[in-house]
Amino acid sequence: MTTKGAAECFCNRGRFFSAAVFLAACVAGLHSQSPAEPSAQPVIAAVRTDFPSRPLSPTAVNFLEKAVEALSRSDYASASLHAAMGSSYERALADFPYIEALSLIAMDSPRADVIARLEAALSEGMVWRAYDPVEARTLCARFYAETLRYSDAFSLLSLVSDRSSADADYVKAFALYGSGRIPEARESVSAALERWPFDSRFPALFMTRERVLSPTPDAAALASKIVDRLYLWENQNRELYLLAVPFLHDPEARERYIRIYRGMGRTDRLEHDPNPLSAVDALEYGLISSEEALDELSSLSSSGIPLDLLERYARLQGSPSAVARFKTMMKGYDGTILQDVNGDGIIDARISYRLGLPQTISVDQNQDGAADYELECDGGLPVRASFAGGRGDAVWDRYPRLRSVAVSGREYMLKPLSLSWAPVRSYSPSFVDSLFPFVIYRPESSSSVPTETALVAHSAFFTQTDPSRPGGITRVSLQNGVPLTSESREGSLVYSWTAYEKGYPVRTMTDRDGDGYFETHAFSDPATGISRIEIDSNANRVMEYREEADSAGNTSIFWDSDEDGLSEISWKKKTDGSETLAFVHPENGDPVVVSLADGKPRSVRRGERIVPVLRDPAADLWWLGSIPSDARNLSGSIMKSLNPAGSSVVTTIVLKDGRVCVVLRSGGNTYVEISDE
């Protein structure tokens, strides 16, 4: 049964409120001030069936009414839209994301999207009014089971065990089969046949899963019971007649069931023509010829021919002319082949062919409706894989040898023939011989994308965008998984280069202004912890700035603005938090030392004497000696004279009235001394 069909089955059986029932619920509860009793157990997180003392927003009520009414008349797009809009007014109302989930199911949307909305409805703090959280749990458990999350399905089912339902029992049996607990699954189906004798899902599940399992006496007895009761479900699911054929021992009964199934298209309203799915069974029991069976199978080419039917047909071919026609069709096959690798009735791989060669391979390992990866083929061999959600891609040199992998923001270029990845394996089906090449690919469930560790170990280099520079690309060269060098480019301009030793950066050169000259050089010694940065901003090979850090963590910075080889300003910070700023007085050459704590000056020593340091009451600067009487006017003139974007500097400024100021800016502070005061 398709996802859409299952949703309609839920709705048609009265699982959800009709518009009339909803309106009654509005009158009785939506505006009520008395909260209901909370539910017994949380699902995924806490789920409450009460509501805060305040009434619902009238706008939210209006959207809820419209959403339920649209759902009742099968206008799923409108129902989803109204629910999404209503959720913006009452985010804690679980009914809104639940309605979205029901609409997505009915529109046959990917299971991943449905699960996202169900989990939102069942998340912590959500409350329910029009719908039943127990049914939501059961529905979510079903989608967990269909996407191979069997443990999660069992966990949710344990929360609804106090309320018996056919839906919960079906999900349990489905999950038991999927998790390989076959004896328990058979017991579950057997019990459900007695508890829910008119529900066709249980016999369909049993015959779908058991057809690929080794028969046992218990399974044979259960199959016999189901076959005897087929008349109970014929109006619900006529496909049971076709599913029952392998479990019948009487050839005449098999033929009769096939005829019943093939004749149902005259009276039943179906989404597809039933004949192609029964063509191979009809051929096996002589109801149609090989040519007729091939015509029916080939009618499925565009939507997809199930691989098991194709292989069964190949084993049943009769006349040489039919064999020749089949080979001709497959040699130039234009269409799709479907695979159900785990036999649960859900397609998990699709291969599209062009002129008999695979063109694309879509693999949905967890069956959530979103392909885990899409493979592009050339000449029948995979050449590129795209990962789900745009997470990256892989390119092969010659399958399965990888050339490159782009993932997690990096593109790894692999060393030749170094690393293999085979998400699918090729095999030749039974109808292929040496004169008739035809390739089928099967997903490898145990094959996952190579880890970052493996990619680094087998790569010659990798590239990644530079987050610090728009348009920048960094390329890191590797040897045995260890970085050797890296360079960063923007277009043809190399603006950074780094050398490594034993995987640690030891030297980095940077061109910050894009003039082609590396003005910044950074050095580090991983063994000692000593590092150094030097800057030559005007490219004359003389460093105006130097920064050093010793192994103990003490930091020193030196400025040589006149490039005479002697630093005019130095700043040092020790690990105990103390800071010292030293500079040479530009007028008399006296050494000046400023002691700081938490970035604020505490004392100033000029030569052999201590000079007061005072914070300007209005401006962001410090006065050495004393604050002049006209400090407000002076500070404005001084700050305008300094380059706001400049680095640390010590300079002399002559004011309009002839007074001379010595100004030092460093460490975020500005110091001023009036030289004649």
XYZ file of C-alpha atoms in Angstrom:
677
model
C 0.000 0.000 0.000
C 1.291 3.446 -0.889
C 1.752 6.184 1.676
C -1.176 8.051 0.192
C -3.343 4.949 0.232
C -2.523 4.310 3.853
C -3.476 7.856 4.776
C -6.818 7.561 3.009
C -7.372 4.246 4.760
C -6.841 5.970 8.104
C -9.214 8.793 7.207
C -11.933 6.648 5.659
C -12.108 4.435 8.710
C -13.032 7.402 10.864
C -9.703 7.791 12.605
C -9.874 11.554 12.443
C -12.481 14.141 13.297
C -14.968 15.188 10.656
C -15.859 18.828 10.340
C -19.084 18.293 12.303
C -17.298 16.556 15.137
C -14.707 19.287 15.191
C -17.313 22.035 15.470
C -18.815 20.232 18.429
C -15.341 20.009 19.947
C -14.913 23.754 19.469
C -18.069 24.474 21.430
C -17.244 21.993 24.161
C -13.561 22.547 24.612
C -11.603 25.047 22.580
C -12.903 28.036 24.522
C -13.194 26.190 27.821
C -11.361 27.538 30.833
C -11.158 24.097 32.531
C -8.166 22.039 31.403
C -8.555 18.319 30.798
C -6.522 15.615 32.515
C -2.942 15.310 31.177
C -1.918 12.185 29.263
C -0.139 9.464 31.162
C 3.218 9.267 29.387
C 5.394 11.590 27.321
C 6.119 10.831 23.672
C 9.554 11.840 22.376
C 9.070 14.572 24.969
C 6.152 15.644 27.135
C 2.720 15.581 25.477
C -0.203 17.233 27.249
C -3.877 17.067 26.427
C -4.767 20.048 28.571
C -4.428 23.696 27.629
C -3.438 26.817 29.562
C -6.185 28.657 31.400
C -6.369 31.317 28.722
C -8.658 30.598 25.743
C -7.265 29.957 22.295
C -6.621 32.932 20.072
C -9.729 33.532 17.922
C -7.474 33.693 14.874
C -5.949 30.322 15.759
C -9.436 28.827 16.223
C -10.428 30.159 12.810
C -7.384 28.583 11.147
C -7.968 25.301 13.003
C -11.580 25.169 11.798
C -10.506 25.876 8.217
C -7.704 23.294 8.353
C -9.942 20.499 9.626
C -12.706 21.381 7.171
C -10.226 21.344 4.266
C -8.838 18.011 5.446
C -12.329 16.509 5.596
C -12.967 17.400 1.938
C -9.543 16.148 0.816
C -8.182 19.618 0.050
C -4.816 18.730 1.529
C -2.862 21.719 0.248
C -5.318 24.145 1.859
C -5.392 22.108 5.083
C -1.616 22.242 5.319
C -1.557 25.976 4.570
C -4.196 26.820 7.196
C -2.411 24.655 9.770
C 0.933 26.334 9.109
C -0.630 29.787 9.423
C -2.493 28.818 12.594
C 0.706 27.506 14.132
C 2.160 31.021 13.993
C -0.559 32.107 16.449
C -0.560 29.042 18.740
C 2.791 27.300 18.464
C 2.019 24.991 21.384
C -1.083 23.508 19.736
C -0.092 20.068 18.466
C -3.106 19.799 16.161
C -1.512 22.162 13.641
C 1.663 20.174 12.831
C -0.408 16.986 13.068
C -2.790 18.265 10.372
C 0.242 19.144 8.274
C 1.505 15.574 8.708
C -1.860 14.094 7.653
C -1.925 16.356 4.612
C 1.611 15.378 3.639
C 0.684 11.697 3.913
C -2.334 12.168 1.684
C -0.206 14.040 -0.872
C 2.287 11.144 -0.886
C 5.108 13.359 0.388
C 8.453 11.911 1.509
C 8.326 10.117 4.839
C 11.117 12.372 6.105
C 8.792 15.400 5.813
C 5.937 13.567 7.514
C 8.144 12.462 10.404
C 9.372 16.018 10.919
C 5.809 17.294 11.408
C 4.793 14.346 13.608
C 7.813 14.865 15.831
C 6.942 18.562 16.055
C 3.422 17.653 17.196
C 4.800 15.213 19.766
C 7.529 17.483 21.100
C 7.794 18.811 24.634
C 5.137 21.237 25.817
C 2.682 20.620 22.962
C -1.017 20.311 23.796
C -3.887 18.596 21.977
C -7.510 19.625 21.479
C -9.144 18.214 18.338
C -7.017 15.120 17.752
C -5.854 12.165 19.803
C -2.150 12.071 20.774
C -2.319 8.274 21.068
C -3.160 8.012 17.374
C -0.372 10.469 16.622
C 2.081 8.279 18.522
C 0.900 5.217 16.632
C 1.162 6.992 13.293
C 4.663 8.228 14.112
C 5.647 4.693 15.162
C 4.450 3.418 11.790
C 6.644 5.884 9.935
C 9.578 5.024 12.183
C 9.108 1.362 11.286
C 8.824 2.107 7.570
C 12.090 4.077 7.731
C 13.901 1.214 9.513
C 13.887 2.929 12.931
C 12.520 -0.161 14.615
C 13.776 0.594 18.128
C 12.124 4.023 18.024
C 8.906 2.418 16.805
C 8.889 -0.064 19.694
C 9.559 2.762 22.151
C 6.550 4.731 20.929
C 4.333 1.652 20.892
C 5.194 0.992 24.523
C 3.553 4.335 25.353
C 0.218 3.306 23.803
C 0.141 -0.284 25.064
C -2.764 0.518 27.380
C -5.030 1.159 24.384
C -5.504 -1.721 21.967
C -5.782 -0.835 18.280
C -5.330 -2.521 14.934
C -2.978 0.269 13.874
C -0.612 -0.335 16.803
C -0.691 -4.111 16.290
C 0.088 -3.682 12.593
C 3.049 -1.398 13.314
C 4.327 -3.882 15.893
C 4.162 -6.796 13.443
C 5.804 -4.706 10.708
C 8.645 -3.688 13.040
C 9.127 -7.266 14.257
C 9.581 -8.489 10.678
C 11.908 -5.607 9.881
C 14.106 -6.187 12.926
C 14.468 -9.888 12.109
C 12.328 -11.198 14.983
C 10.445 -13.533 12.667
C 8.851 -15.976 15.186
C 7.510 -13.037 17.194
C 6.232 -11.382 14.021
C 4.311 -14.518 13.066
C 2.807 -14.728 16.532
C 1.801 -11.095 16.300
C 0.088 -11.614 12.929
C -1.645 -14.757 14.183
C -3.029 -12.907 17.206
C -4.099 -9.949 15.055
C -6.044 -12.239 12.704
C -8.184 -13.236 15.657
C -8.419 -9.784 17.216
C -8.947 -7.846 13.974
C -10.337 -10.460 11.565
C -11.532 -7.994 8.942
C -8.339 -5.923 8.649
C -6.574 -6.815 5.400
C -3.237 -5.299 6.375
C -2.162 -8.287 8.443
C -2.515 -10.962 5.742
C -0.876 -8.575 3.243
C 2.058 -8.016 5.592
C 2.474 -11.726 6.275
C 2.458 -12.784 2.612
C 4.701 -9.898 1.538
C 7.400 -10.737 4.088
C 7.111 -14.526 4.095
C 7.492 -14.924 0.337
C 11.250 -14.384 0.668
C 11.681 -16.389 3.897
C 12.304 -20.098 4.364
C 9.000 -21.830 5.165
C 8.370 -23.390 8.566
C 5.464 -25.490 9.826
C 4.134 -22.540 11.841
C 4.351 -20.222 8.842
C 2.662 -22.825 6.601
C -0.198 -23.208 9.078
C -0.663 -19.461 9.305
C -0.569 -19.130 5.510
C -3.264 -21.804 5.207
C -5.461 -19.905 7.670
C -5.040 -16.704 5.664
C -5.807 -18.385 2.354
C -9.006 -19.838 3.780
C -10.133 -16.350 4.834
C -9.277 -14.403 1.691
C -12.949 -13.849 0.953
C -13.111 -11.619 4.061
C -10.767 -9.044 2.588
C -11.407 -9.218 -1.168
C -13.231 -5.900 -1.207
C -10.477 -4.174 0.781
C -7.390 -5.395 -1.053
C -7.680 -7.576 -4.121
C -3.882 -7.792 -4.335
C -4.134 -10.424 -1.610
C -5.160 -12.863 -4.328
C -1.892 -12.284 -6.116
C 0.156 -12.343 -2.909
C -1.448 -15.656 -1.962
C -0.387 -17.494 -5.123
C 3.039 -18.687 -3.789
C 1.294 -20.123 -0.703
C -1.176 -22.291 -2.655
C -0.417 -25.953 -3.307
C -3.185 -26.581 -5.828
C -2.222 -25.386 -9.352
C -5.877 -24.898 -10.224
C -6.361 -22.650 -7.190
C -3.316 -20.623 -8.183
C -4.681 -20.178 -11.680
C -8.092 -19.196 -10.309
C -6.602 -16.569 -7.978
C -4.561 -15.066 -10.783
C -7.665 -14.844 -12.964
C -9.595 -13.170 -10.146
C -6.874 -10.602 -9.671
C -6.488 -9.897 -13.368
C -10.222 -9.502 -13.746
C -10.588 -6.968 -10.969
C -9.657 -4.055 -13.222
C -13.087 -4.212 -14.825
C -14.906 -3.272 -11.633
C -12.375 -1.765 -9.224
C -11.065 1.786 -9.233
C -7.291 1.494 -9.000
C -4.348 3.826 -9.317
C -2.671 1.429 -11.745
C -3.500 -1.329 -14.204
C -3.273 -4.581 -12.218
C -2.331 -6.783 -15.141
C 1.415 -5.975 -15.411
C 2.019 -6.951 -11.777
C 0.407 -10.323 -12.405
C 1.903 -10.886 -15.861
C 4.636 -13.243 -14.669
C 2.206 -15.316 -12.580
C -0.170 -15.487 -15.534
C 2.693 -16.595 -17.771
C 3.807 -19.267 -15.312
C 0.367 -20.897 -15.320
C -0.231 -20.583 -19.034
C -2.859 -17.862 -18.920
C -0.953 -15.639 -21.327
C 1.960 -16.094 -23.742
C 5.547 -14.901 -23.244
C 4.918 -12.133 -25.771
C 1.809 -10.948 -23.935
C 3.596 -11.041 -20.596
C 6.472 -9.015 -22.027
C 4.043 -6.434 -23.408
C 2.479 -6.034 -19.993
C 5.825 -5.804 -18.200
C 7.203 -3.283 -20.677
C 4.189 -1.038 -20.025
C 5.745 -0.415 -16.603
C 9.026 0.875 -18.066
C 8.414 4.551 -17.382
C 7.164 4.071 -13.805
C 9.512 1.167 -13.111
C 9.577 -2.625 -13.493
C 10.200 -4.484 -10.219
C 13.461 -6.403 -10.518
C 12.024 -9.611 -9.057
C 9.337 -9.697 -11.775
C 11.942 -9.128 -14.464
C 14.100 -11.990 -13.248
C 11.142 -14.341 -12.863
C 10.027 -13.549 -16.380
C 13.487 -14.317 -17.725
C 13.360 -17.784 -16.152
C 9.934 -18.511 -17.675
C 10.570 -17.507 -21.291
C 9.363 -20.061 -23.754
C 9.873 -19.776 -27.474
C 13.159 -18.682 -29.061
C 11.351 -15.729 -30.601
C 10.227 -14.563 -27.142
C 13.778 -14.920 -25.815
C 15.167 -12.934 -28.734
C 12.563 -10.213 -28.279
C 13.291 -9.952 -24.548
C 17.031 -9.597 -25.162
C 16.406 -6.958 -27.798
C 14.234 -5.012 -25.394
C 16.786 -5.152 -22.591
C 19.752 -4.293 -24.815
C 18.055 -1.018 -25.722
C 16.049 -0.623 -22.543
C 14.809 2.901 -21.856
C 13.091 2.943 -18.505
C 13.418 2.268 -14.798
C 14.032 -0.844 -12.726
C 12.845 -0.875 -9.102
C 14.358 -2.775 -6.190
C 13.036 -3.701 -2.764
C 16.255 -4.908 -1.200
C 14.895 -5.870 2.237
C 11.598 -7.265 0.965
C 9.310 -5.056 3.066
C 7.268 -3.848 0.108
C 8.878 -0.382 0.017
C 11.110 0.575 -2.906
C 14.599 1.566 -1.785
C 16.503 1.761 -5.088
C 15.717 2.944 -8.618
C 17.901 2.556 -11.696
C 17.109 4.562 -14.821
C 18.401 3.172 -18.125
C 19.078 4.657 -21.504
C 19.825 2.334 -24.438
C 20.350 -0.551 -22.066
C 22.887 1.230 -19.846
C 22.353 2.670 -16.358
C 22.070 6.457 -16.390
C 21.156 7.265 -12.794
C 20.888 5.221 -9.610
C 18.815 6.531 -6.716
C 19.329 4.862 -3.336
C 17.066 5.497 -0.345
C 18.573 3.228 2.290
C 16.346 4.314 5.167
C 13.237 4.512 2.952
C 12.316 8.003 4.137
C 11.503 9.164 0.613
C 14.624 11.328 0.300
C 17.423 9.624 -1.623
C 20.570 9.155 0.449
C 22.555 9.576 -2.742
C 22.001 9.868 -6.477
C 24.578 8.274 -8.737
C 25.239 9.483 -12.267
C 26.592 6.913 -14.705
C 28.628 7.126 -17.883
C 28.897 4.074 -20.069
C 27.057 2.110 -17.393
C 29.580 2.894 -14.631
C 28.949 5.327 -11.752
C 31.013 8.492 -12.151
C 29.474 10.867 -9.604
C 27.374 10.622 -6.438
C 25.342 13.471 -4.972
C 24.546 13.241 -1.263
C 21.141 13.998 0.221
C 20.324 17.555 1.171
C 23.165 19.029 -0.873
C 25.696 17.762 1.684
C 28.301 17.168 -1.019
C 29.278 14.759 -3.742
C 31.858 12.179 -4.761
C 33.571 11.654 -8.108
C 35.145 8.377 -9.219
C 38.189 7.900 -11.450
C 36.983 4.437 -12.323
C 34.380 2.949 -10.069
C 34.884 2.204 -7.195
C 38.215 4.161 -7.052
C 37.514 7.692 -5.858
C 38.968 10.815 -7.407
C 37.456 13.449 -5.117
C 34.918 13.862 -2.346
C 33.253 17.142 -1.367
C 31.700 17.046 2.091
C 31.454 19.251 5.201
C 32.729 22.323 3.378
C 35.863 20.627 2.032
C 36.742 19.036 -1.287
C 39.278 16.240 -0.924
C 41.406 15.289 -3.929
C 42.337 11.637 -3.455
C 45.661 10.121 -4.395
C 45.301 7.868 -7.455
C 43.904 4.400 -6.663
C 44.169 5.162 -2.958
C 40.595 4.935 -1.671
C 37.520 3.028 -2.823
C 33.876 3.513 -2.027
C 31.170 1.282 -3.495
C 27.672 2.331 -2.392
C 26.281 -0.060 -5.018
C 27.546 -3.389 -6.343
C 27.014 -4.601 -9.879
C 25.887 -8.073 -10.734
C 24.639 -9.840 -13.816
C 21.048 -11.046 -13.508
C 20.087 -14.585 -14.424
C 18.959 -13.627 -17.916
C 22.397 -12.305 -18.931
C 25.022 -14.232 -20.879
C 28.354 -13.395 -22.478
C 26.626 -12.164 -25.633
C 24.068 -10.122 -23.744
C 25.626 -7.620 -21.331
C 23.214 -5.975 -18.913
C 24.172 -4.484 -15.557
C 22.091 -4.304 -12.405
C 23.310 -2.433 -9.324
C 22.295 -3.313 -5.774
C 22.757 -0.945 -2.808
C 25.372 -1.942 -0.255
C 23.759 -1.336 3.138
C 27.108 -1.607 4.932
C 28.807 0.953 2.685
C 28.888 4.452 4.150
C 30.581 7.599 2.916
C 34.289 7.553 3.888
C 34.977 9.338 7.150
C 36.925 12.576 7.335
C 39.820 10.665 8.893
C 39.947 8.286 5.930
C 39.626 11.121 3.415
C 42.492 13.079 4.996
C 44.684 9.974 5.146
C 44.188 9.187 1.444
C 44.156 12.713 -0.026
C 46.908 14.585 -1.832
C 45.259 17.859 -0.804
C 41.934 19.391 0.103
C 40.391 22.786 -0.546
C 37.914 24.794 1.488
C 36.470 28.279 1.528
C 38.187 30.819 3.749
C 35.578 32.086 6.238
C 37.671 35.174 6.947
C 37.686 36.362 3.346
C 34.754 36.277 0.897
C 35.865 34.577 -2.302
C 38.943 33.092 -0.675
C 39.867 29.428 -1.218
C 42.442 27.607 0.911
C 44.298 24.564 -0.408
C 46.095 22.316 2.090
C 48.697 19.890 0.698
C 49.031 16.610 2.604
C 51.522 13.797 2.992
C 50.273 10.634 4.668
C 47.406 12.629 6.095
C 49.668 15.335 7.578
C 49.623 18.949 6.282
C 52.797 20.094 4.485
C 51.833 23.504 3.126
C 48.729 25.551 2.526
C 47.972 28.545 0.386
C 44.925 30.788 0.187
C 43.866 32.430 -3.065
C 41.273 34.845 -4.269
C 41.221 34.362 -8.001
C 44.874 34.316 -9.108
C 46.110 36.251 -6.073
C 47.833 34.249 -3.347
C 47.216 36.169 -0.145
C 48.413 33.648 2.426
C 50.926 30.776 2.572
C 51.714 28.456 5.482
C 54.412 25.846 6.061
C 53.907 22.949 8.504
C 56.206 20.667 10.457
C 54.738 17.424 11.766
C 51.300 18.813 11.054
C 51.759 22.058 12.993
C 51.989 25.490 11.315
C 55.478 26.961 11.776
C 55.448 29.882 9.355
C 52.659 31.896 7.758
C 53.047 34.773 5.309
C 50.090 37.039 4.564
C 49.401 39.731 1.984
C 46.645 41.754 3.615
C 46.431 44.647 1.131
C 46.576 42.575 -2.075
C 49.685 44.268 -3.521
C 51.468 40.948 -4.090
C 53.882 41.390 -1.160
C 53.653 39.316 2.039
C 53.946 42.056 4.640
C 52.976 39.890 7.598
C 55.107 36.944 8.750
C 54.104 34.666 11.628
C 56.462 32.087 13.146
C 55.815 29.437 15.772
C 57.771 26.626 17.378
C 55.421 23.811 18.515
C 58.203 22.257 20.592
C 58.884 25.343 22.725
C 55.630 27.259 22.376
C 57.494 30.402 21.285
C 55.798 32.439 18.555
C 56.523 35.666 16.683
C 54.711 37.978 14.275
C 56.437 40.613 12.137
C 54.919 43.241 9.831
C 56.639 45.207 7.058
C 53.783 47.327 5.721
C 55.756 49.317 3.099
C 57.749 46.404 1.608
C 61.219 47.830 2.404
C 62.287 44.710 4.349
C 62.304 46.625 7.660
C 59.742 45.466 10.217
C 57.679 48.243 11.791
C 55.824 45.867 14.094
C 56.904 42.775 16.029
C 54.936 40.609 18.432
C 56.454 37.811 20.518
C 55.102 35.214 22.953
C 57.394 33.038 25.073
C 56.789 29.500 26.278
C 55.376 30.766 29.594
C 52.665 32.795 27.849
C 54.193 36.251 28.350
C 53.518 38.594 25.415
C 55.566 41.489 24.035
C 54.818 43.919 21.203
C 57.262 46.410 19.658
C 56.648 49.346 17.278
C 59.381 50.934 15.131
C 57.523 53.580 13.140
C 60.658 55.414 11.900
C 62.264 52.098 10.819
C 65.637 52.840 12.434
C 65.823 49.392 13.989
C 64.944 50.676 17.464
C 61.412 50.405 18.826
C 59.825 53.629 20.037
C 57.022 51.805 21.821
C 56.872 48.438 23.531
C 54.043 46.715 25.374
C 54.431 43.655 27.558
C 51.893 41.537 29.348
C 52.792 38.787 31.789
C 50.796 35.742 32.739
C 49.956 37.317 36.111
C 47.949 39.977 34.247
C 50.360 42.876 34.762
C 51.071 45.104 31.770
C 53.879 47.516 30.984
C 53.913 50.151 28.247
C 57.275 51.784 27.476
C 58.215 54.484 24.975
C 60.964 56.993 24.316
C 60.031 60.615 24.951
C 60.268 62.287 21.501
C 61.658 65.604 22.875
C 64.340 64.647 25.371
C 64.737 60.902 24.833
C 63.743 60.013 28.396
C 62.393 56.497 28.860
C 58.722 56.530 29.915
C 57.149 53.447 31.481
C 53.402 53.080 32.107
C 52.228 50.323 34.447
C 48.692 49.024 33.815
C 46.185 46.752 35.520
C 43.104 45.447 33.677
C 44.051 47.701 30.772
C 43.967 50.904 32.874
C 47.114 52.932 33.715
C 48.053 52.928 37.395
C 51.432 54.733 37.432
C 53.856 56.445 35.051
C 57.626 56.640 35.516
C 59.558 59.178 33.425
C 63.265 58.712 33.809
C 63.758 58.458 37.588
C 60.593 60.210 38.725
C 56.950 59.178 39.032
C 54.496 61.234 37.024
C 50.767 61.360 37.901
C 48.373 59.886 35.330
C 44.823 61.311 35.369
C 41.681 60.376 33.445
C 40.127 63.241 31.461
C 36.653 63.893 32.890
C 35.060 64.212 29.443
C 37.300 62.781 26.702
C 38.639 59.253 26.293
C 42.278 60.052 27.152
C 44.736 60.195 30.047
C 46.819 63.214 31.083
C 50.390 62.835 32.302
C 51.363 65.277 35.046
C 48.195 67.350 35.415
C 44.937 68.163 33.637
C 45.162 71.597 32.004
C 42.464 74.140 32.744
C 41.324 74.194 29.119
C 41.385 70.395 28.824
C 37.992 70.254 27.086
C 39.190 72.375 24.161
C 42.613 70.739 24.031
C 41.302 67.184 24.030
C 39.078 67.866 21.039
C 41.965 69.296 19.026
C 44.282 66.444 19.994
C 41.828 63.689 19.072
C 41.152 65.283 15.703
C 44.891 65.357 14.992
C 45.225 61.597 15.440
C 44.324 59.114 12.693
C 41.279 57.278 14.092
C 42.239 54.044 12.310
C 45.948 54.252 13.045
C 48.035 51.807 15.063
C 50.109 52.505 18.175
C 52.086 55.723 17.793
C 54.052 58.288 19.779
C 54.181 61.751 18.278
C 54.456 65.487 18.939
C 51.542 67.815 18.154
C 51.896 71.607 18.011
C 48.652 73.314 18.920
C 47.376 76.626 17.520
C 48.473 78.585 20.556
C 52.037 77.266 20.202
C 51.894 74.749 22.996
C 53.503 71.387 22.325
C 51.827 68.097 23.233
C 53.466 64.682 23.361
C 50.825 62.063 22.476
C 51.051 58.302 22.791
C 48.329 55.963 21.668
C 48.645 52.252 22.450
C 46.639 49.397 23.917
C 43.358 51.236 23.404
C 44.447 54.187 25.523
C 45.608 57.688 24.556
C 48.158 59.502 26.784
C 48.901 63.267 26.527
C 51.600 65.421 28.120
C 51.786 69.199 27.723
C 55.531 69.611 27.423
C 55.736 73.132 28.947
C 53.613 72.373 32.017
